[in-house]
PDB file of C-alpha atoms in Angstrom:
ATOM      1  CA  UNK A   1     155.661  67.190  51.681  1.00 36.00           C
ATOM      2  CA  UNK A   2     158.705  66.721  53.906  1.00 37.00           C
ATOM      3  CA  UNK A   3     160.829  63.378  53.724  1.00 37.00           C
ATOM      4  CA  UNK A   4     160.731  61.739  57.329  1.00 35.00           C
ATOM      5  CA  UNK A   5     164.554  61.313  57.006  1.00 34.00           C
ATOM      6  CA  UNK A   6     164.796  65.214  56.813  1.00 34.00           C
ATOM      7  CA  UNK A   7     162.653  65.688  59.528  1.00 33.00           C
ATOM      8  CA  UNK A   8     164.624  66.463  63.230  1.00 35.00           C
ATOM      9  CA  UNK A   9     160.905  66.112  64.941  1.00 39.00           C
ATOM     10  CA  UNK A  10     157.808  66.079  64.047  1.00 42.00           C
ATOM     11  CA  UNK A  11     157.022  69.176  65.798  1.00 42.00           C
ATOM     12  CA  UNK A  12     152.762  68.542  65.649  1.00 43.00           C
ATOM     13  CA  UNK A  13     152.519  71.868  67.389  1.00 42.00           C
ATOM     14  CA  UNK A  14     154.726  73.992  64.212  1.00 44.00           C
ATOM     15  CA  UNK A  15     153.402  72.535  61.107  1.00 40.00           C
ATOM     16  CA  UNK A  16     151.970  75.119  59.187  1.00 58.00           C
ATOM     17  CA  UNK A  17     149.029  72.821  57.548  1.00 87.00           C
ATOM     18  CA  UNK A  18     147.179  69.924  60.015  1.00 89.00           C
ATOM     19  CA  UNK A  19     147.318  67.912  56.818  1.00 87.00           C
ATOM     20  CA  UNK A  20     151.393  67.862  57.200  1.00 91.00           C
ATOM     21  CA  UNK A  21     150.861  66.932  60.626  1.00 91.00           C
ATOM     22  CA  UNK A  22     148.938  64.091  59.356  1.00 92.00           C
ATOM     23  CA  UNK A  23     151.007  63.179  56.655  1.00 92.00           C
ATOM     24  CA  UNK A  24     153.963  63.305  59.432  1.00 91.00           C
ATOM     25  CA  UNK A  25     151.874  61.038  61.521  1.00 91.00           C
ATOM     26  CA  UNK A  26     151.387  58.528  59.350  1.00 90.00           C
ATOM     27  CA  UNK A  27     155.645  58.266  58.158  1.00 90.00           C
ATOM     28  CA  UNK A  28     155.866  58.030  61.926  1.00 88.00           C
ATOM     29  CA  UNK A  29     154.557  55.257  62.841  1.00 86.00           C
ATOM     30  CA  UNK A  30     155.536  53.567  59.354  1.00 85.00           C
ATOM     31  CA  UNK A  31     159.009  54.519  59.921  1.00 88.00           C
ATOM     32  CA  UNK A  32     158.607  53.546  63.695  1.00 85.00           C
ATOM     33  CA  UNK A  33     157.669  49.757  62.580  1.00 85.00           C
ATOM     34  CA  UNK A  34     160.472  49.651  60.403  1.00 88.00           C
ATOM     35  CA  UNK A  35     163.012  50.744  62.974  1.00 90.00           C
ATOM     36  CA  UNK A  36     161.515  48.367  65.574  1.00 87.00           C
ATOM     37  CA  UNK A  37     161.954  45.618  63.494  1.00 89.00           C
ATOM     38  CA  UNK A  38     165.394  45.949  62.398  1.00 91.00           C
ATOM     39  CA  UNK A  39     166.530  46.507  65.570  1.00 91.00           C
ATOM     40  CA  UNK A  40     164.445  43.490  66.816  1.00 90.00           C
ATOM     41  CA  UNK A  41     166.988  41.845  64.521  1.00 92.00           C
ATOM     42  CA  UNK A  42     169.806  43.255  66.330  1.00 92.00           C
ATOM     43  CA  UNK A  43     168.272  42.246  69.397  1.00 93.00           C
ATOM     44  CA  UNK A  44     167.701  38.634  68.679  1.00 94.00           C
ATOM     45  CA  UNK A  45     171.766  38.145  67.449  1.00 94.00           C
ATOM     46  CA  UNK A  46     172.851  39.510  70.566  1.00 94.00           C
ATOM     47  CA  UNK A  47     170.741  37.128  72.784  1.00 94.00           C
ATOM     48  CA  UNK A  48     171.705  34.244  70.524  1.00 94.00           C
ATOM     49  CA  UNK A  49     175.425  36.173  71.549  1.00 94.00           C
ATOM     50  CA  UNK A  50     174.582  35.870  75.185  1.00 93.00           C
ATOM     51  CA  UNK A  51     173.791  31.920  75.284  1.00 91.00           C
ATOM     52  CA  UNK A  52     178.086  31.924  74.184  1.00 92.00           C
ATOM     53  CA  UNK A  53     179.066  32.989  77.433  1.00 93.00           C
ATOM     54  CA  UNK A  54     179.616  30.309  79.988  1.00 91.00           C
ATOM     55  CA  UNK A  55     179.895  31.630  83.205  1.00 92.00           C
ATOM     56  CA  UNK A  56     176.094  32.169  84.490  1.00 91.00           C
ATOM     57  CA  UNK A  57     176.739  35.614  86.150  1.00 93.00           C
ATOM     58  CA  UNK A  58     178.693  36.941  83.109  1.00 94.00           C
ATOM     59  CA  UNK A  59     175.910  35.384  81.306  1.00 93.00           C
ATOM     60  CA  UNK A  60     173.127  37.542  82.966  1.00 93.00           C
ATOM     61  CA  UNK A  61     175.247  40.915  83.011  1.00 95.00           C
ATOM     62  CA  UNK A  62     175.014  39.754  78.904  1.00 95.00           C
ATOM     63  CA  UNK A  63     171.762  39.704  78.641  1.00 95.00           C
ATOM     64  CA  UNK A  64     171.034  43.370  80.747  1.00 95.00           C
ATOM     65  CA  UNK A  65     173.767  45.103  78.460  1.00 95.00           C
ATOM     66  CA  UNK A  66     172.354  43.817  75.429  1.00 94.00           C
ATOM     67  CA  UNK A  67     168.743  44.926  76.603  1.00 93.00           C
ATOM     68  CA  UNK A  68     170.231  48.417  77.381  1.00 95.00           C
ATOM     69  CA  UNK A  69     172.208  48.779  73.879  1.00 94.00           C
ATOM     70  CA  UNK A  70     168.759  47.178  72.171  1.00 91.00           C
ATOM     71  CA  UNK A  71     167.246  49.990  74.084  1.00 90.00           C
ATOM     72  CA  UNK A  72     169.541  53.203  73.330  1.00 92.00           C
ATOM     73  CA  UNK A  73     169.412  52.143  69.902  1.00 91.00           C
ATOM     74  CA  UNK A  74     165.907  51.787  69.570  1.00 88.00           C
ATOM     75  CA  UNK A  75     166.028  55.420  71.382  1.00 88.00           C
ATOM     76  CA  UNK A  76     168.371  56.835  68.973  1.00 91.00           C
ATOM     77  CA  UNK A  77     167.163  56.164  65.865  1.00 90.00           C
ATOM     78  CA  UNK A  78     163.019  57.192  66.604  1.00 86.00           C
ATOM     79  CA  UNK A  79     163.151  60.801  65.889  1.00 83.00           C
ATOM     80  CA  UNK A  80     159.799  61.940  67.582  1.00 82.00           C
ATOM     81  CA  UNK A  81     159.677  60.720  71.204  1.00 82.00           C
ATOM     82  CA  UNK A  82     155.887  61.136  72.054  1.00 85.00           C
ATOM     83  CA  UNK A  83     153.989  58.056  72.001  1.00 83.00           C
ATOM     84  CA  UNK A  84     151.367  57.729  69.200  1.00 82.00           C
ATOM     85  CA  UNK A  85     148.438  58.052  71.528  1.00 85.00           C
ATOM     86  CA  UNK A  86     149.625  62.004  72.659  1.00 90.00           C
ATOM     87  CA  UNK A  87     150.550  62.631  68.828  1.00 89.00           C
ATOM     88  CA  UNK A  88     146.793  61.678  67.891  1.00 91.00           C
ATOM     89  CA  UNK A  89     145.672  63.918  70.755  1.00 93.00           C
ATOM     90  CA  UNK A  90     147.297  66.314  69.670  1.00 93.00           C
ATOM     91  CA  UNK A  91     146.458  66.092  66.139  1.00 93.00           C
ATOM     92  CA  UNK A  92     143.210  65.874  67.002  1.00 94.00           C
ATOM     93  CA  UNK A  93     143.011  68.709  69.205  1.00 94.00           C
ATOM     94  CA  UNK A  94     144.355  71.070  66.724  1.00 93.00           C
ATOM     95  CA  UNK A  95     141.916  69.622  64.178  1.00 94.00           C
ATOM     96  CA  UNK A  96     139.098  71.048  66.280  1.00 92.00           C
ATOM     97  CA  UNK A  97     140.929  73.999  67.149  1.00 90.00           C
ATOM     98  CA  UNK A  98     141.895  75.146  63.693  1.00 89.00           C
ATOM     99  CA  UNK A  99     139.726  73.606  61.115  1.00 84.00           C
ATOM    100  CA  UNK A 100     137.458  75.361  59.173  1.00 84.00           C
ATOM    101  CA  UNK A 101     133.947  74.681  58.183  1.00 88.00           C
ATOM    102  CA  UNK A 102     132.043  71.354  59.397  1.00 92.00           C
ATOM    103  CA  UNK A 103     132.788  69.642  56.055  1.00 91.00           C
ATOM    104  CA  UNK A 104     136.809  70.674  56.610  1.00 89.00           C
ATOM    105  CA  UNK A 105     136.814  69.124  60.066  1.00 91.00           C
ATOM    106  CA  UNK A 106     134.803  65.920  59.345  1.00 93.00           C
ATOM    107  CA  UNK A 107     137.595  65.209  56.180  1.00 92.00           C
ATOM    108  CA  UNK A 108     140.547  65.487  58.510  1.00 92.00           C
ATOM    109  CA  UNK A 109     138.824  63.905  61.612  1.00 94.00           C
ATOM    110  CA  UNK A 110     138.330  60.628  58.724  1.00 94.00           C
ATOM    111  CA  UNK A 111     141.606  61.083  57.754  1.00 93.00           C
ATOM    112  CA  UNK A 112     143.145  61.148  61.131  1.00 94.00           C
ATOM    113  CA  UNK A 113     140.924  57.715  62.244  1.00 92.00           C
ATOM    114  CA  UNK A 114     141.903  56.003  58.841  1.00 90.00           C
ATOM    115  CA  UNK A 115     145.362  56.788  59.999  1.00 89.00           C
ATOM    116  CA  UNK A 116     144.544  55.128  63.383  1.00 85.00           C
ATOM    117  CA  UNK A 117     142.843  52.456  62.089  1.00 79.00           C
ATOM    118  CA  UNK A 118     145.241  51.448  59.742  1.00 72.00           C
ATOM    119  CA  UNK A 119     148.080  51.337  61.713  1.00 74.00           C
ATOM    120  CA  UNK A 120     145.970  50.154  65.016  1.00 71.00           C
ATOM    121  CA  UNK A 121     147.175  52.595  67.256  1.00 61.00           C
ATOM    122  CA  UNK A 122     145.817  52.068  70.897  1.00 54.00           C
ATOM    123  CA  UNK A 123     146.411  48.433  70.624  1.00 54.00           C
ATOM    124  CA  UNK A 124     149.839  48.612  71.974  1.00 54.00           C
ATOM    125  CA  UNK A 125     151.346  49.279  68.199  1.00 56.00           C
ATOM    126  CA  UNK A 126     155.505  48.114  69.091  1.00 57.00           C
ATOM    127  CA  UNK A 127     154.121  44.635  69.242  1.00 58.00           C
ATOM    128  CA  UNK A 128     152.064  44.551  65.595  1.00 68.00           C
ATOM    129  CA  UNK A 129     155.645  43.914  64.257  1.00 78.00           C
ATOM    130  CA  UNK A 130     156.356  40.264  63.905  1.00 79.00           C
ATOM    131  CA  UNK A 131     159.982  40.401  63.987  1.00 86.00           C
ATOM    132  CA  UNK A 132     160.345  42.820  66.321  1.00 86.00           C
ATOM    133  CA  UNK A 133     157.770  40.147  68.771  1.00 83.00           C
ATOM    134  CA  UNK A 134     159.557  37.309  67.829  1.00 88.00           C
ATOM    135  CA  UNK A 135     162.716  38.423  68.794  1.00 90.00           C
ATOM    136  CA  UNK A 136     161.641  40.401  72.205  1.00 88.00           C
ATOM    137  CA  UNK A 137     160.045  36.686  73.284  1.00 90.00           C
ATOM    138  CA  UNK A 138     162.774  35.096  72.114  1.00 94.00           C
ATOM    139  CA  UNK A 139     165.089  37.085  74.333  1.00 94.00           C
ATOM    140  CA  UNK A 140     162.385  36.826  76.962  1.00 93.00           C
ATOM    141  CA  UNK A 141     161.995  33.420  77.073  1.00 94.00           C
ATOM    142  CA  UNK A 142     166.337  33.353  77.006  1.00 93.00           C
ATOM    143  CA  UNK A 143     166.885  35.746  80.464  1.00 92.00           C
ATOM    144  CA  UNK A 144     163.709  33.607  82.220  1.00 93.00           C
ATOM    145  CA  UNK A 145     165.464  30.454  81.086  1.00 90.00           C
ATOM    146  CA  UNK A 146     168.245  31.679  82.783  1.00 87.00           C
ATOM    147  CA  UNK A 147     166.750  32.829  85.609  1.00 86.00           C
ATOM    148  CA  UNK A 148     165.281  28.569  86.099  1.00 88.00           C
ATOM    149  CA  UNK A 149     168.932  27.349  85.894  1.00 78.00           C
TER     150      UNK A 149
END
């Protein structure tokens, strides 16, 4: 079993075993969590950042660049880009496609949805993280107070 770290992508479609696609899966969206809410950190000091800056225009050109770094960061450190929803499909797809036996399909088709269910996918996963929530409303709430003044 690879190490997430080492992983460039999880590549669903070149895994040589669907249960190291699954096993990649599941350190994605772990690892995905984690990254969301240490950035959501990052996030919340730089809105506390923007609230220093006096001028009100200055102020909301704050606020946009630290929602843009927020973002590229966010981008940069998520290795695989597809949303969980496609990786499931895809997952799931090749399950049908290259499982073997009823009883071989029904164990990774359980596995896959005890995946899913754990980790609540459909159900809009970025905001599961309570940091990473808290701090996205708290910058939220900071650019529509601005926007009032």
């Amino acid at each position: 079993m690879t190490d997430f770290a080492d992983t460039q992508s999880m590549g669903l479609e070149e895994h040589p075993s669907i249960d190291a696609a699954l096993d990649e899966f599941r350190k994605h969206i772990k690892e995905y969590r984690k990254v969301s809410n240490d950035e959501g950190v990052w996030l919340f000091l730089s809105t506390l950042g923007c609230w220093s800056v006096t001028s009100p225009i200055l102020q909301l050109a704050a606020f946009a660049v630290a929602l843009i770094i927020f973002s590229k960061r966010l981008k940069n450190r998520i290795k695989e880009k597809k949303s969980f929803p496609k990786s499931e499909e895809i997952i799931r797809q090749r399950i049908h496609e290259e499982s073997v036996g009823k009883e071989v399909l029904q164990r990774r088709l359980a596995r896959l949805e005890n995946i899913r269910g754990a980790y609540r996918i459909g159900m809009r996963p970025i905001f599961d993280n309570g940091v990473f929530a808290i701090c996205w409303l708290f910058y939220g709430a900071s650019v529509v107070l601005h926007m009032m003044h």
